[in-house]
């Protein structure tokens, strides 16, 4: 769409500039030039005014060389025709607004309007220059995002916590259900908080205190070796479930309906991390353990009875510390 602002202004020590119109994604200006009106002089005049030199046509136009910039003009055989039709409804040599305006036309002489003459030669006239429209001028980006202008486009760099083309959407940090143990998640901008049920503490309600120490429930599923290493990093070990009461506490601490079947501290030859053998109080699923070269977990599909699986399976885990 074309639009026109009849705005002429002069700045001390700068060329006189007049906005000639807007076409597609560029504003067009006529800028005072001095000397012979050649394509080289036009290009230099536009660059000094911090504008680009528009090509007379698209890339298939022989007069559109590397010295100009395609800005959307297409009338290669009739330079400035689109501007003349918009401004005056006719040909360039019939448009007073373009009198004395010259456009780039390949190496050598430029093509300009002098009265009734078209593609005339002249001195000290005006160069047709262009400037990419600032697509960020309307401040389209939201929520403190930074707008980056492109050619007929813009991109928004969102601040943390927002997403979307315009950064219009607050990311729901609760969507991944980060709160454990049945905790209630409250979304914030670039964060969340958990309100823990009774018996759970921690930023994610991941810790359950008990008489023998503390249980730390993981929020991710990993292999048995990874789980064991993570518990050691936290100053503990995978939980040694030696009493039925502890097994029940773990089961009750995992929300009903979840798919969490956590690793516990039984591995390979069914020994605890302290080297002792599996407790006689540990309640097993029917037929378990069927292979002593595996790792143990509590199966949520069988009332959290102990079960074995390949140590490379991915499971959540429970760390034990203290006691």
PDB file of C-alpha atoms in Angstrom:
ATOM      1  CA  UNK A   1       0.000   0.000   0.000  1.00  0.00           C
ATOM      2  CA  UNK A   2       1.182   3.520  -0.780  1.00  0.00           C
ATOM      3  CA  UNK A   3       1.028   6.418   1.605  1.00  0.00           C
ATOM      4  CA  UNK A   4       2.380   9.938   1.347  1.00  0.00           C
ATOM      5  CA  UNK A   5       3.572  12.477   3.871  1.00  0.00           C
ATOM      6  CA  UNK A   6       4.100  15.938   2.399  1.00  0.00           C
ATOM      7  CA  UNK A   7       6.998  16.680   4.693  1.00  0.00           C
ATOM      8  CA  UNK A   8       9.963  18.784   3.609  1.00  0.00           C
ATOM      9  CA  UNK A   9      12.671  19.676   6.059  1.00  0.00           C
ATOM     10  CA  UNK A  10      16.178  21.013   6.100  1.00  0.00           C
ATOM     11  CA  UNK A  11      18.929  20.449   8.611  1.00  0.00           C
ATOM     12  CA  UNK A  12      21.955  22.697   8.867  1.00  0.00           C
ATOM     13  CA  UNK A  13      24.962  21.292   6.993  1.00  0.00           C
ATOM     14  CA  UNK A  14      22.770  18.436   5.636  1.00  0.00           C
ATOM     15  CA  UNK A  15      21.070  18.006   2.262  1.00  0.00           C
ATOM     16  CA  UNK A  16      17.492  19.177   1.817  1.00  0.00           C
ATOM     17  CA  UNK A  17      15.267  16.102   1.915  1.00  0.00           C
ATOM     18  CA  UNK A  18      11.663  15.580   0.867  1.00  0.00           C
ATOM     19  CA  UNK A  19       9.653  12.423   1.440  1.00  0.00           C
ATOM     20  CA  UNK A  20       8.259  11.301  -1.902  1.00  0.00           C
ATOM     21  CA  UNK A  21       6.113   8.386  -0.779  1.00  0.00           C
ATOM     22  CA  UNK A  22       6.003   4.865   0.632  1.00  0.00           C
ATOM     23  CA  UNK A  23       5.914   1.730  -1.493  1.00  0.00           C
ATOM     24  CA  UNK A  24       5.788  -1.821  -0.151  1.00  0.00           C
ATOM     25  CA  UNK A  25       8.393  -1.687   2.637  1.00  0.00           C
ATOM     26  CA  UNK A  26      10.432   1.440   1.826  1.00  0.00           C
ATOM     27  CA  UNK A  27      10.023   5.195   2.226  1.00  0.00           C
ATOM     28  CA  UNK A  28      11.314   7.242  -0.719  1.00  0.00           C
ATOM     29  CA  UNK A  29      13.029  10.622  -0.459  1.00  0.00           C
ATOM     30  CA  UNK A  30      14.475  13.183  -2.831  1.00  0.00           C
ATOM     31  CA  UNK A  31      17.820  14.443  -1.568  1.00  0.00           C
ATOM     32  CA  UNK A  32      19.730  17.439  -2.876  1.00  0.00           C
ATOM     33  CA  UNK A  33      22.704  16.365  -4.987  1.00  0.00           C
ATOM     34  CA  UNK A  34      25.492  18.447  -6.522  1.00  0.00           C
ATOM     35  CA  UNK A  35      27.371  18.022  -9.772  1.00  0.00           C
ATOM     36  CA  UNK A  36      26.494  15.841 -12.715  1.00  0.00           C
ATOM     37  CA  UNK A  37      23.509  13.600 -12.080  1.00  0.00           C
ATOM     38  CA  UNK A  38      25.183  10.248 -12.635  1.00  0.00           C
ATOM     39  CA  UNK A  39      24.284   6.967 -10.994  1.00  0.00           C
ATOM     40  CA  UNK A  40      27.548   7.101  -9.043  1.00  0.00           C
ATOM     41  CA  UNK A  41      26.756  10.602  -7.751  1.00  0.00           C
ATOM     42  CA  UNK A  42      23.231   9.522  -6.761  1.00  0.00           C
ATOM     43  CA  UNK A  43      24.560   6.535  -4.856  1.00  0.00           C
ATOM     44  CA  UNK A  44      27.088   8.688  -3.000  1.00  0.00           C
ATOM     45  CA  UNK A  45      24.410  11.296  -2.175  1.00  0.00           C
ATOM     46  CA  UNK A  46      22.025   8.667  -0.784  1.00  0.00           C
ATOM     47  CA  UNK A  47      24.719   6.984   1.285  1.00  0.00           C
ATOM     48  CA  UNK A  48      25.849  10.286   2.792  1.00  0.00           C
ATOM     49  CA  UNK A  49      22.259  10.906   3.888  1.00  0.00           C
ATOM     50  CA  UNK A  50      22.188   7.396   5.435  1.00  0.00           C
ATOM     51  CA  UNK A  51      19.747   6.108   2.832  1.00  0.00           C
ATOM     52  CA  UNK A  52      19.993   3.346   0.230  1.00  0.00           C
ATOM     53  CA  UNK A  53      19.961   3.810  -3.546  1.00  0.00           C
ATOM     54  CA  UNK A  54      16.827   2.126  -4.978  1.00  0.00           C
ATOM     55  CA  UNK A  55      17.142   0.033  -8.124  1.00  0.00           C
ATOM     56  CA  UNK A  56      14.876   1.002 -11.042  1.00  0.00           C
ATOM     57  CA  UNK A  57      13.529  -2.554 -11.197  1.00  0.00           C
ATOM     58  CA  UNK A  58      13.898  -6.010  -9.720  1.00  0.00           C
ATOM     59  CA  UNK A  59      16.870  -8.334 -10.118  1.00  0.00           C
ATOM     60  CA  UNK A  60      15.940  -9.128 -13.733  1.00  0.00           C
ATOM     61  CA  UNK A  61      16.290  -5.465 -14.740  1.00  0.00           C
ATOM     62  CA  UNK A  62      19.569  -4.866 -16.658  1.00  0.00           C
ATOM     63  CA  UNK A  63      19.897  -1.437 -15.022  1.00  0.00           C
ATOM     64  CA  UNK A  64      19.685  -2.936 -11.529  1.00  0.00           C
ATOM     65  CA  UNK A  65      23.311  -3.650 -10.664  1.00  0.00           C
ATOM     66  CA  UNK A  66      25.254  -4.285  -7.475  1.00  0.00           C
ATOM     67  CA  UNK A  67      25.368  -0.537  -6.961  1.00  0.00           C
ATOM     68  CA  UNK A  68      21.688  -0.274  -6.008  1.00  0.00           C
ATOM     69  CA  UNK A  69      19.245  -1.952  -3.643  1.00  0.00           C
ATOM     70  CA  UNK A  70      15.990  -3.665  -4.769  1.00  0.00           C
ATOM     71  CA  UNK A  71      13.263  -1.846  -2.860  1.00  0.00           C
ATOM     72  CA  UNK A  72      10.132  -3.037  -4.638  1.00  0.00           C
ATOM     73  CA  UNK A  73      10.135  -0.858  -7.761  1.00  0.00           C
ATOM     74  CA  UNK A  74       9.539  -3.025 -10.843  1.00  0.00           C
ATOM     75  CA  UNK A  75       9.120  -0.706 -13.871  1.00  0.00           C
ATOM     76  CA  UNK A  76      12.593  -1.271 -15.262  1.00  0.00           C
ATOM     77  CA  UNK A  77      11.826   0.363 -18.619  1.00  0.00           C
ATOM     78  CA  UNK A  78      10.062   3.311 -16.992  1.00  0.00           C
ATOM     79  CA  UNK A  79      12.031   4.338 -13.883  1.00  0.00           C
ATOM     80  CA  UNK A  80       9.992   5.914 -11.045  1.00  0.00           C
ATOM     81  CA  UNK A  81       6.739   4.965 -12.824  1.00  0.00           C
ATOM     82  CA  UNK A  82       5.168   3.587  -9.615  1.00  0.00           C
ATOM     83  CA  UNK A  83       5.974   6.791  -7.739  1.00  0.00           C
ATOM     84  CA  UNK A  84       4.592   8.971 -10.535  1.00  0.00           C
ATOM     85  CA  UNK A  85       1.360   6.995 -10.741  1.00  0.00           C
ATOM     86  CA  UNK A  86       0.837   7.300  -7.023  1.00  0.00           C
ATOM     87  CA  UNK A  87       1.783  10.952  -6.708  1.00  0.00           C
ATOM     88  CA  UNK A  88       0.218  12.261  -9.902  1.00  0.00           C
ATOM     89  CA  UNK A  89      -1.681   9.435 -11.555  1.00  0.00           C
ATOM     90  CA  UNK A  90       0.459   9.575 -14.702  1.00  0.00           C
ATOM     91  CA  UNK A  91       3.934   9.277 -16.162  1.00  0.00           C
ATOM     92  CA  UNK A  92       7.062  10.667 -14.426  1.00  0.00           C
ATOM     93  CA  UNK A  93       7.429  13.521 -16.944  1.00  0.00           C
ATOM     94  CA  UNK A  94       3.813  14.478 -16.208  1.00  0.00           C
ATOM     95  CA  UNK A  95       4.358  14.637 -12.445  1.00  0.00           C
ATOM     96  CA  UNK A  96       5.507  17.996 -11.023  1.00  0.00           C
ATOM     97  CA  UNK A  97       6.446  16.325  -7.716  1.00  0.00           C
ATOM     98  CA  UNK A  98       9.208  14.425  -9.526  1.00  0.00           C
ATOM     99  CA  UNK A  99      10.597  17.398 -11.468  1.00  0.00           C
ATOM    100  CA  UNK A 100      14.344  17.394 -11.026  1.00  0.00           C
ATOM    101  CA  UNK A 101      14.422  13.946  -9.394  1.00  0.00           C
ATOM    102  CA  UNK A 102      16.889  11.409 -10.790  1.00  0.00           C
ATOM    103  CA  UNK A 103      17.050   7.684 -10.140  1.00  0.00           C
ATOM    104  CA  UNK A 104      19.900   5.208 -10.418  1.00  0.00           C
ATOM    105  CA  UNK A 105      19.982   3.595 -13.868  1.00  0.00           C
ATOM    106  CA  UNK A 106      23.024   1.391 -14.038  1.00  0.00           C
ATOM    107  CA  UNK A 107      26.596   2.523 -14.627  1.00  0.00           C
ATOM    108  CA  UNK A 108      26.937   6.005 -16.032  1.00  0.00           C
ATOM    109  CA  UNK A 109      24.170   8.561 -16.396  1.00  0.00           C
ATOM    110  CA  UNK A 110      21.116   8.529 -14.156  1.00  0.00           C
ATOM    111  CA  UNK A 111      17.540   8.845 -15.413  1.00  0.00           C
ATOM    112  CA  UNK A 112      15.718  11.974 -14.319  1.00  0.00           C
ATOM    113  CA  UNK A 113      12.769  14.264 -14.981  1.00  0.00           C
ATOM    114  CA  UNK A 114      13.302  17.781 -16.315  1.00  0.00           C
ATOM    115  CA  UNK A 115       9.992  19.401 -17.145  1.00  0.00           C
ATOM    116  CA  UNK A 116       8.455  17.413 -19.980  1.00  0.00           C
ATOM    117  CA  UNK A 117      11.658  15.470 -20.577  1.00  0.00           C
ATOM    118  CA  UNK A 118      12.257  12.064 -19.128  1.00  0.00           C
ATOM    119  CA  UNK A 119      15.655  10.435 -18.616  1.00  0.00           C
ATOM    120  CA  UNK A 120      17.260  13.820 -19.138  1.00  0.00           C
ATOM    121  CA  UNK A 121      20.721  14.873 -18.045  1.00  0.00           C
ATOM    122  CA  UNK A 122      21.179  17.535 -15.378  1.00  0.00           C
ATOM    123  CA  UNK A 123      23.331  19.114 -12.683  1.00  0.00           C
ATOM    124  CA  UNK A 124      22.709  19.983  -9.027  1.00  0.00           C
ATOM    125  CA  UNK A 125      19.324  18.243  -8.914  1.00  0.00           C
ATOM    126  CA  UNK A 126      17.792  15.631  -6.593  1.00  0.00           C
ATOM    127  CA  UNK A 127      18.661  11.980  -5.988  1.00  0.00           C
ATOM    128  CA  UNK A 128      15.910   9.428  -5.395  1.00  0.00           C
ATOM    129  CA  UNK A 129      16.824   7.637  -2.175  1.00  0.00           C
ATOM    130  CA  UNK A 130      15.017   5.108   0.023  1.00  0.00           C
ATOM    131  CA  UNK A 131      14.900   3.910   3.595  1.00  0.00           C
ATOM    132  CA  UNK A 132      13.568   0.651   4.986  1.00  0.00           C
ATOM    133  CA  UNK A 133      10.407   1.283   6.995  1.00  0.00           C
ATOM    134  CA  UNK A 134      10.978   0.771  10.727  1.00  0.00           C
ATOM    135  CA  UNK A 135       8.625  -2.080  11.534  1.00  0.00           C
ATOM    136  CA  UNK A 136       9.395  -1.553  15.226  1.00  0.00           C
ATOM    137  CA  UNK A 137       8.083   2.016  15.247  1.00  0.00           C
ATOM    138  CA  UNK A 138       4.670   0.879  16.481  1.00  0.00           C
ATOM    139  CA  UNK A 139       6.295  -0.934  19.439  1.00  0.00           C
ATOM    140  CA  UNK A 140       4.686  -4.295  18.598  1.00  0.00           C
ATOM    141  CA  UNK A 141       6.626  -6.332  21.163  1.00  0.00           C
ATOM    142  CA  UNK A 142       5.030  -6.773  24.566  1.00  0.00           C
ATOM    143  CA  UNK A 143       6.099  -7.325  28.160  1.00  0.00           C
ATOM    144  CA  UNK A 144       9.433  -5.545  27.950  1.00  0.00           C
ATOM    145  CA  UNK A 145      10.670  -7.411  24.862  1.00  0.00           C
ATOM    146  CA  UNK A 146      13.251  -5.855  22.526  1.00  0.00           C
ATOM    147  CA  UNK A 147      12.135  -5.317  18.914  1.00  0.00           C
ATOM    148  CA  UNK A 148      14.621  -5.989  16.108  1.00  0.00           C
ATOM    149  CA  UNK A 149      13.696  -4.442  12.777  1.00  0.00           C
ATOM    150  CA  UNK A 150      14.034  -6.408   9.531  1.00  0.00           C
ATOM    151  CA  UNK A 151      13.020  -5.821   5.924  1.00  0.00           C
ATOM    152  CA  UNK A 152       9.222  -5.883   6.033  1.00  0.00           C
ATOM    153  CA  UNK A 153       9.458  -7.803   9.293  1.00  0.00           C
ATOM    154  CA  UNK A 154      10.519  -7.655  12.903  1.00  0.00           C
ATOM    155  CA  UNK A 155      11.428 -10.084  15.628  1.00  0.00           C
ATOM    156  CA  UNK A 156      10.853  -9.798  19.351  1.00  0.00           C
ATOM    157  CA  UNK A 157      13.493 -10.877  21.848  1.00  0.00           C
ATOM    158  CA  UNK A 158      11.494 -11.891  24.895  1.00  0.00           C
ATOM    159  CA  UNK A 159      12.571 -11.316  28.459  1.00  0.00           C
ATOM    160  CA  UNK A 160      12.740 -14.495  30.572  1.00  0.00           C
ATOM    161  CA  UNK A 161       9.291 -15.847  31.386  1.00  0.00           C
ATOM    162  CA  UNK A 162       7.512 -14.851  28.161  1.00  0.00           C
ATOM    163  CA  UNK A 163       7.110 -16.428  24.736  1.00  0.00           C
ATOM    164  CA  UNK A 164       5.150 -15.932  21.506  1.00  0.00           C
ATOM    165  CA  UNK A 165       5.691 -13.905  18.332  1.00  0.00           C
ATOM    166  CA  UNK A 166       5.073 -10.689  20.262  1.00  0.00           C
ATOM    167  CA  UNK A 167       6.205 -12.115  23.620  1.00  0.00           C
ATOM    168  CA  UNK A 168       2.568 -11.894  24.591  1.00  0.00           C
ATOM    169  CA  UNK A 169       2.338 -15.202  26.467  1.00  0.00           C
ATOM    170  CA  UNK A 170       3.440 -15.750  30.044  1.00  0.00           C
ATOM    171  CA  UNK A 171       5.177 -19.141  30.134  1.00  0.00           C
ATOM    172  CA  UNK A 172       3.394 -21.466  32.555  1.00  0.00           C
ATOM    173  CA  UNK A 173       6.248 -22.779  34.669  1.00  0.00           C
ATOM    174  CA  UNK A 174       3.733 -25.044  36.401  1.00  0.00           C
ATOM    175  CA  UNK A 175       2.934 -26.918  33.172  1.00  0.00           C
ATOM    176  CA  UNK A 176       5.677 -29.455  33.869  1.00  0.00           C
ATOM    177  CA  UNK A 177       4.192 -30.208  37.339  1.00  0.00           C
ATOM    178  CA  UNK A 178       7.425 -29.368  39.189  1.00  0.00           C
ATOM    179  CA  UNK A 179       5.953 -29.657  42.689  1.00  0.00           C
ATOM    180  CA  UNK A 180       6.323 -33.107  44.233  1.00  0.00           C
ATOM    181  CA  UNK A 181       4.406 -34.943  46.893  1.00  0.00           C
ATOM    182  CA  UNK A 182       1.059 -33.472  45.869  1.00  0.00           C
ATOM    183  CA  UNK A 183       2.268 -29.896  46.295  1.00  0.00           C
ATOM    184  CA  UNK A 184       0.270 -27.070  44.685  1.00  0.00           C
ATOM    185  CA  UNK A 185       2.132 -25.071  42.060  1.00  0.00           C
ATOM    186  CA  UNK A 186       1.600 -21.307  41.692  1.00  0.00           C
ATOM    187  CA  UNK A 187       2.910 -19.794  38.463  1.00  0.00           C
ATOM    188  CA  UNK A 188       4.930 -16.550  38.463  1.00  0.00           C
ATOM    189  CA  UNK A 189       6.700 -14.643  35.711  1.00  0.00           C
ATOM    190  CA  UNK A 190       9.846 -16.691  35.031  1.00  0.00           C
ATOM    191  CA  UNK A 191       9.295 -18.842  38.085  1.00  0.00           C
ATOM    192  CA  UNK A 192       6.892 -20.712  40.333  1.00  0.00           C
ATOM    193  CA  UNK A 193       6.369 -21.566  43.980  1.00  0.00           C
ATOM    194  CA  UNK A 194       5.094 -24.733  45.635  1.00  0.00           C
ATOM    195  CA  UNK A 195       2.691 -24.962  48.547  1.00  0.00           C
ATOM    196  CA  UNK A 196       3.557 -28.251  50.219  1.00  0.00           C
ATOM    197  CA  UNK A 197       1.155 -30.671  51.911  1.00  0.00           C
ATOM    198  CA  UNK A 198       1.748 -31.696  55.499  1.00  0.00           C
ATOM    199  CA  UNK A 199       4.872 -33.802  55.879  1.00  0.00           C
ATOM    200  CA  UNK A 200       6.673 -32.330  52.847  1.00  0.00           C
ATOM    201  CA  UNK A 201       9.194 -29.496  52.780  1.00  0.00           C
ATOM    202  CA  UNK A 202      11.582 -27.976  50.235  1.00  0.00           C
ATOM    203  CA  UNK A 203      11.262 -25.680  47.231  1.00  0.00           C
ATOM    204  CA  UNK A 204       9.592 -28.497  45.286  1.00  0.00           C
ATOM    205  CA  UNK A 205       8.130 -30.308  48.336  1.00  0.00           C
ATOM    206  CA  UNK A 206      10.778 -32.912  47.546  1.00  0.00           C
ATOM    207  CA  UNK A 207      11.846 -33.662  51.124  1.00  0.00           C
ATOM    208  CA  UNK A 208       9.999 -35.813  53.652  1.00  0.00           C
ATOM    209  CA  UNK A 209      11.460 -35.800  57.195  1.00  0.00           C
ATOM    210  CA  UNK A 210      11.150 -39.049  59.187  1.00  0.00           C
ATOM    211  CA  UNK A 211      12.606 -40.485  62.357  1.00  0.00           C
ATOM    212  CA  UNK A 212      15.577 -41.998  60.554  1.00  0.00           C
ATOM    213  CA  UNK A 213      16.523 -38.864  58.653  1.00  0.00           C
ATOM    214  CA  UNK A 214      15.170 -37.269  55.494  1.00  0.00           C
ATOM    215  CA  UNK A 215      13.889 -38.654  52.229  1.00  0.00           C
ATOM    216  CA  UNK A 216      14.550 -36.661  49.058  1.00  0.00           C
ATOM    217  CA  UNK A 217      12.259 -37.457  46.122  1.00  0.00           C
ATOM    218  CA  UNK A 218      13.621 -36.773  42.628  1.00  0.00           C
ATOM    219  CA  UNK A 219      11.749 -34.803  39.977  1.00  0.00           C
ATOM    220  CA  UNK A 220      13.346 -36.638  37.043  1.00  0.00           C
ATOM    221  CA  UNK A 221      13.782 -40.226  35.890  1.00  0.00           C
ATOM    222  CA  UNK A 222      17.307 -41.589  35.363  1.00  0.00           C
ATOM    223  CA  UNK A 223      19.188 -44.892  35.320  1.00  0.00           C
ATOM    224  CA  UNK A 224      20.123 -46.617  38.577  1.00  0.00           C
ATOM    225  CA  UNK A 225      23.830 -45.619  38.399  1.00  0.00           C
ATOM    226  CA  UNK A 226      22.855 -42.009  37.733  1.00  0.00           C
ATOM    227  CA  UNK A 227      20.400 -42.053  40.630  1.00  0.00           C
ATOM    228  CA  UNK A 228      23.014 -43.530  42.964  1.00  0.00           C
ATOM    229  CA  UNK A 229      25.555 -40.895  41.941  1.00  0.00           C
ATOM    230  CA  UNK A 230      23.072 -38.044  42.402  1.00  0.00           C
ATOM    231  CA  UNK A 231      22.215 -39.204  45.913  1.00  0.00           C
ATOM    232  CA  UNK A 232      25.913 -39.371  46.807  1.00  0.00           C
ATOM    233  CA  UNK A 233      26.387 -35.863  45.404  1.00  0.00           C
ATOM    234  CA  UNK A 234      23.652 -34.683  47.764  1.00  0.00           C
ATOM    235  CA  UNK A 235      25.412 -36.247  50.740  1.00  0.00           C
ATOM    236  CA  UNK A 236      23.249 -39.367  51.011  1.00  0.00           C
ATOM    237  CA  UNK A 237      22.458 -42.610  49.210  1.00  0.00           C
ATOM    238  CA  UNK A 238      19.548 -44.368  47.583  1.00  0.00           C
ATOM    239  CA  UNK A 239      17.055 -45.180  50.289  1.00  0.00           C
ATOM    240  CA  UNK A 240      17.532 -48.495  52.106  1.00  0.00           C
ATOM    241  CA  UNK A 241      13.993 -49.762  52.581  1.00  0.00           C
ATOM    242  CA  UNK A 242      14.492 -52.169  55.494  1.00  0.00           C
ATOM    243  CA  UNK A 243      11.200 -51.645  57.323  1.00  0.00           C
ATOM    244  CA  UNK A 244       7.646 -51.964  56.110  1.00  0.00           C
ATOM    245  CA  UNK A 245       6.875 -48.621  57.737  1.00  0.00           C
ATOM    246  CA  UNK A 246       9.467 -46.847  55.580  1.00  0.00           C
ATOM    247  CA  UNK A 247       8.155 -48.558  52.466  1.00  0.00           C
ATOM    248  CA  UNK A 248       4.652 -47.361  53.360  1.00  0.00           C
ATOM    249  CA  UNK A 249       5.908 -43.821  54.021  1.00  0.00           C
ATOM    250  CA  UNK A 250       7.457 -43.675  50.558  1.00  0.00           C
ATOM    251  CA  UNK A 251       4.265 -45.001  48.975  1.00  0.00           C
ATOM    252  CA  UNK A 252       2.100 -42.493  50.833  1.00  0.00           C
ATOM    253  CA  UNK A 253       4.436 -39.633  49.877  1.00  0.00           C
ATOM    254  CA  UNK A 254       3.907 -40.212  46.147  1.00  0.00           C
ATOM    255  CA  UNK A 255       0.618 -38.737  44.867  1.00  0.00           C
ATOM    256  CA  UNK A 256      -1.998 -41.244  43.793  1.00  0.00           C
ATOM    257  CA  UNK A 257      -2.277 -41.620  40.048  1.00  0.00           C
ATOM    258  CA  UNK A 258       1.320 -40.664  39.340  1.00  0.00           C
ATOM    259  CA  UNK A 259       3.601 -42.909  37.284  1.00  0.00           C
ATOM    260  CA  UNK A 260       6.475 -42.726  39.765  1.00  0.00           C
ATOM    261  CA  UNK A 261       8.103 -46.082  40.571  1.00  0.00           C
ATOM    262  CA  UNK A 262      11.300 -45.014  42.319  1.00  0.00           C
ATOM    263  CA  UNK A 263      14.661 -46.723  42.514  1.00  0.00           C
ATOM    264  CA  UNK A 264      15.640 -47.819  46.017  1.00  0.00           C
ATOM    265  CA  UNK A 265      19.013 -48.909  47.403  1.00  0.00           C
ATOM    266  CA  UNK A 266      18.982 -52.527  46.218  1.00  0.00           C
ATOM    267  CA  UNK A 267      21.299 -53.592  43.429  1.00  0.00           C
ATOM    268  CA  UNK A 268      22.903 -56.537  41.722  1.00  0.00           C
ATOM    269  CA  UNK A 269      23.080 -59.230  44.414  1.00  0.00           C
ATOM    270  CA  UNK A 270      20.170 -57.706  46.332  1.00  0.00           C
ATOM    271  CA  UNK A 271      22.247 -55.991  48.978  1.00  0.00           C
ATOM    272  CA  UNK A 272      21.631 -52.585  50.492  1.00  0.00           C
ATOM    273  CA  UNK A 273      24.056 -49.745  49.982  1.00  0.00           C
ATOM    274  CA  UNK A 274      25.528 -50.518  53.409  1.00  0.00           C
ATOM    275  CA  UNK A 275      26.374 -54.042  52.217  1.00  0.00           C
ATOM    276  CA  UNK A 276      23.690 -55.933  54.185  1.00  0.00           C
ATOM    277  CA  UNK A 277      21.307 -58.391  52.535  1.00  0.00           C
ATOM    278  CA  UNK A 278      17.716 -57.620  51.603  1.00  0.00           C
ATOM    279  CA  UNK A 279      15.481 -57.295  54.638  1.00  0.00           C
ATOM    280  CA  UNK A 280      12.998 -60.036  55.380  1.00  0.00           C
ATOM    281  CA  UNK A 281      10.386 -57.333  56.028  1.00  0.00           C
ATOM    282  CA  UNK A 282      10.652 -55.962  52.494  1.00  0.00           C
ATOM    283  CA  UNK A 283       7.420 -56.850  50.693  1.00  0.00           C
ATOM    284  CA  UNK A 284       8.006 -58.136  47.144  1.00  0.00           C
ATOM    285  CA  UNK A 285       5.723 -58.482  44.161  1.00  0.00           C
ATOM    286  CA  UNK A 286       4.756 -62.065  43.342  1.00  0.00           C
ATOM    287  CA  UNK A 287       7.642 -63.903  41.668  1.00  0.00           C
ATOM    288  CA  UNK A 288      10.203 -61.301  42.718  1.00  0.00           C
ATOM    289  CA  UNK A 289      13.113 -61.139  42.823  1.00  0.00           C
ATOM    290  CA  UNK A 290      13.481 -63.318  39.718  1.00  0.00           C
ATOM    291  CA  UNK A 291      17.049 -62.296  38.914  1.00  0.00           C
ATOM    292  CA  UNK A 292      19.678 -61.063  41.317  1.00  0.00           C
ATOM    293  CA  UNK A 293      21.661 -59.278  38.628  1.00  0.00           C
ATOM    294  CA  UNK A 294      19.213 -56.360  38.479  1.00  0.00           C
ATOM    295  CA  UNK A 295      18.297 -53.246  40.459  1.00  0.00           C
ATOM    296  CA  UNK A 296      15.343 -52.683  42.770  1.00  0.00           C
ATOM    297  CA  UNK A 297      12.498 -50.187  42.651  1.00  0.00           C
ATOM    298  CA  UNK A 298       9.051 -49.766  44.212  1.00  0.00           C
ATOM    299  CA  UNK A 299       6.352 -50.517  41.642  1.00  0.00           C
ATOM    300  CA  UNK A 300       3.480 -48.001  41.730  1.00  0.00           C
ATOM    301  CA  UNK A 301       1.250 -50.414  39.810  1.00  0.00           C
ATOM    302  CA  UNK A 302       1.540 -52.998  42.607  1.00  0.00           C
ATOM    303  CA  UNK A 303       1.030 -50.890  45.725  1.00  0.00           C
ATOM    304  CA  UNK A 304       4.714 -49.961  45.719  1.00  0.00           C
ATOM    305  CA  UNK A 305       5.958 -53.485  46.316  1.00  0.00           C
ATOM    306  CA  UNK A 306       9.590 -54.058  45.417  1.00  0.00           C
ATOM    307  CA  UNK A 307      10.470 -55.196  41.923  1.00  0.00           C
ATOM    308  CA  UNK A 308      13.600 -55.638  39.821  1.00  0.00           C
ATOM    309  CA  UNK A 309      14.486 -54.250  36.410  1.00  0.00           C
ATOM    310  CA  UNK A 310      17.490 -53.532  34.253  1.00  0.00           C
ATOM    311  CA  UNK A 311      19.659 -50.972  36.002  1.00  0.00           C
ATOM    312  CA  UNK A 312      19.581 -48.926  32.781  1.00  0.00           C
ATOM    313  CA  UNK A 313      15.830 -48.356  32.946  1.00  0.00           C
ATOM    314  CA  UNK A 314      14.706 -44.813  33.671  1.00  0.00           C
ATOM    315  CA  UNK A 315      13.031 -44.349  37.056  1.00  0.00           C
ATOM    316  CA  UNK A 316      12.583 -41.604  39.593  1.00  0.00           C
ATOM    317  CA  UNK A 317      14.467 -42.246  42.807  1.00  0.00           C
ATOM    318  CA  UNK A 318      14.471 -41.572  46.548  1.00  0.00           C
ATOM    319  CA  UNK A 319      17.601 -40.462  48.379  1.00  0.00           C
ATOM    320  CA  UNK A 320      18.134 -41.019  52.103  1.00  0.00           C
ATOM    321  CA  UNK A 321      20.230 -38.846  54.366  1.00  0.00           C
ATOM    322  CA  UNK A 322      20.816 -38.742  58.114  1.00  0.00           C
ATOM    323  CA  UNK A 323      19.845 -41.430  60.511  1.00  0.00           C
TER     324      UNK A 323
END
